[in-house]
Amino acid sequence: MAQAHEVKKSLEHCALDQAYVSPLGRALKTAAIILKDRELDAVFSDKLREINLGPWEGKTLEEAAFSHPDEYRAFREQPDRFSLPGAETFHELQHRVAEELDSIFAKGKGKNILVVSHWMAIKVALAHYSSTPLARLPCIADPVNGGFLRLSHRGDDVFIH
């Protein structure tokens, strides 16, 4: 909550024209804090939700590593090869998130848009827009909880600031 208040404070002098948010709890709470006192409603988007880890949902990292050691190792070290029955792959996650962000960008050309999402969803989007292969996903710094990144469009290119 404190991190969301810091983002709100950092963005207080930034006009926001649109807001999109994952419908998952933490993202909703974060967006509500950031948008408080603004006359702007967030659009909920399932495509911005976090990776679906199927049988690992609600489990600790230790439980996931114990129940599926090979898949867990791939999840951490070789995300391009991660496959767990009932779970979303990183390729599927990246396709879903990038498709949604591209749509948001196309609809909001020239506007300041707030997008509130999750750790892995953000990380695969960063890989996509920096043309980093998923095999190198571990090389991309983890997004900071409560932090924010700025993306800008110039022509067909997206820049990360």
PDB file of C-alpha atoms in Angstrom, residues 2 6 21 31 33 40 44 47 51-53 56-57 66 70 79 97-98 101 107-108 112 115 131 133 150-151 157 160:
ATOM      1  CA  ALA A   2       2.827   2.383   0.850  1.00  0.00           C
ATOM      2  CA  GLU A   6       4.539   6.577  -3.564  1.00  0.00           C
ATOM      3  CA  VAL A  21      -5.783  -2.669 -14.784  1.00  0.00           C
ATOM      4  CA  ALA A  31      -4.923   1.286  -9.222  1.00  0.00           C
ATOM      5  CA  ILE A  33      -4.834   4.273  -4.707  1.00  0.00           C
ATOM      6  CA  LEU A  40     -10.753   8.606 -14.330  1.00  0.00           C
ATOM      7  CA  PHE A  44     -10.398  -3.958 -16.295  1.00  0.00           C
ATOM      8  CA  LYS A  47      -5.225  -9.971 -20.504  1.00  0.00           C
ATOM      9  CA  ILE A  51       0.766 -15.791 -15.452  1.00  0.00           C
ATOM     10  CA  ASN A  52      -1.579 -18.696 -14.723  1.00  0.00           C
ATOM     11  CA  LEU A  53       0.490 -21.360 -12.995  1.00  0.00           C
ATOM     12  CA  TRP A  56       1.070 -24.204  -8.583  1.00  0.00           C
ATOM     13  CA  GLU A  57      -1.535 -21.511  -7.872  1.00  0.00           C
ATOM     14  CA  PHE A  66       9.167 -30.169  -4.602  1.00  0.00           C
ATOM     15  CA  ASP A  70      12.227 -30.097 -13.541  1.00  0.00           C
ATOM     16  CA  PRO A  79      11.497 -19.775 -19.220  1.00  0.00           C
ATOM     17  CA  VAL A  97       0.086  -9.275 -22.634  1.00  0.00           C
ATOM     18  CA  ALA A  98       1.808  -7.802 -25.717  1.00  0.00           C
ATOM     19  CA  LEU A 101      -0.674  -3.549 -24.711  1.00  0.00           C
ATOM     20  CA  LYS A 107      -6.419   3.143 -29.050  1.00  0.00           C
ATOM     21  CA  GLY A 108      -4.569   5.670 -26.923  1.00  0.00           C
ATOM     22  CA  ASN A 112      -0.877   9.203 -21.154  1.00  0.00           C
ATOM     23  CA  VAL A 115      -1.395   0.262 -16.890  1.00  0.00           C
ATOM     24  CA  SER A 131      13.366  -7.702 -28.453  1.00  0.00           C
ATOM     25  CA  PRO A 133      14.253 -13.641 -26.383  1.00  0.00           C
ATOM     26  CA  ARG A 150       7.475   4.536 -18.781  1.00  0.00           C
ATOM     27  CA  LEU A 151       6.940   3.252 -22.300  1.00  0.00           C
ATOM     28  CA  ASP A 157       8.827   1.420 -32.014  1.00  0.00           C
ATOM     29  CA  ILE A 160      11.380   1.818 -22.317  1.00  0.00           C
TER      30      ILE A 160
END
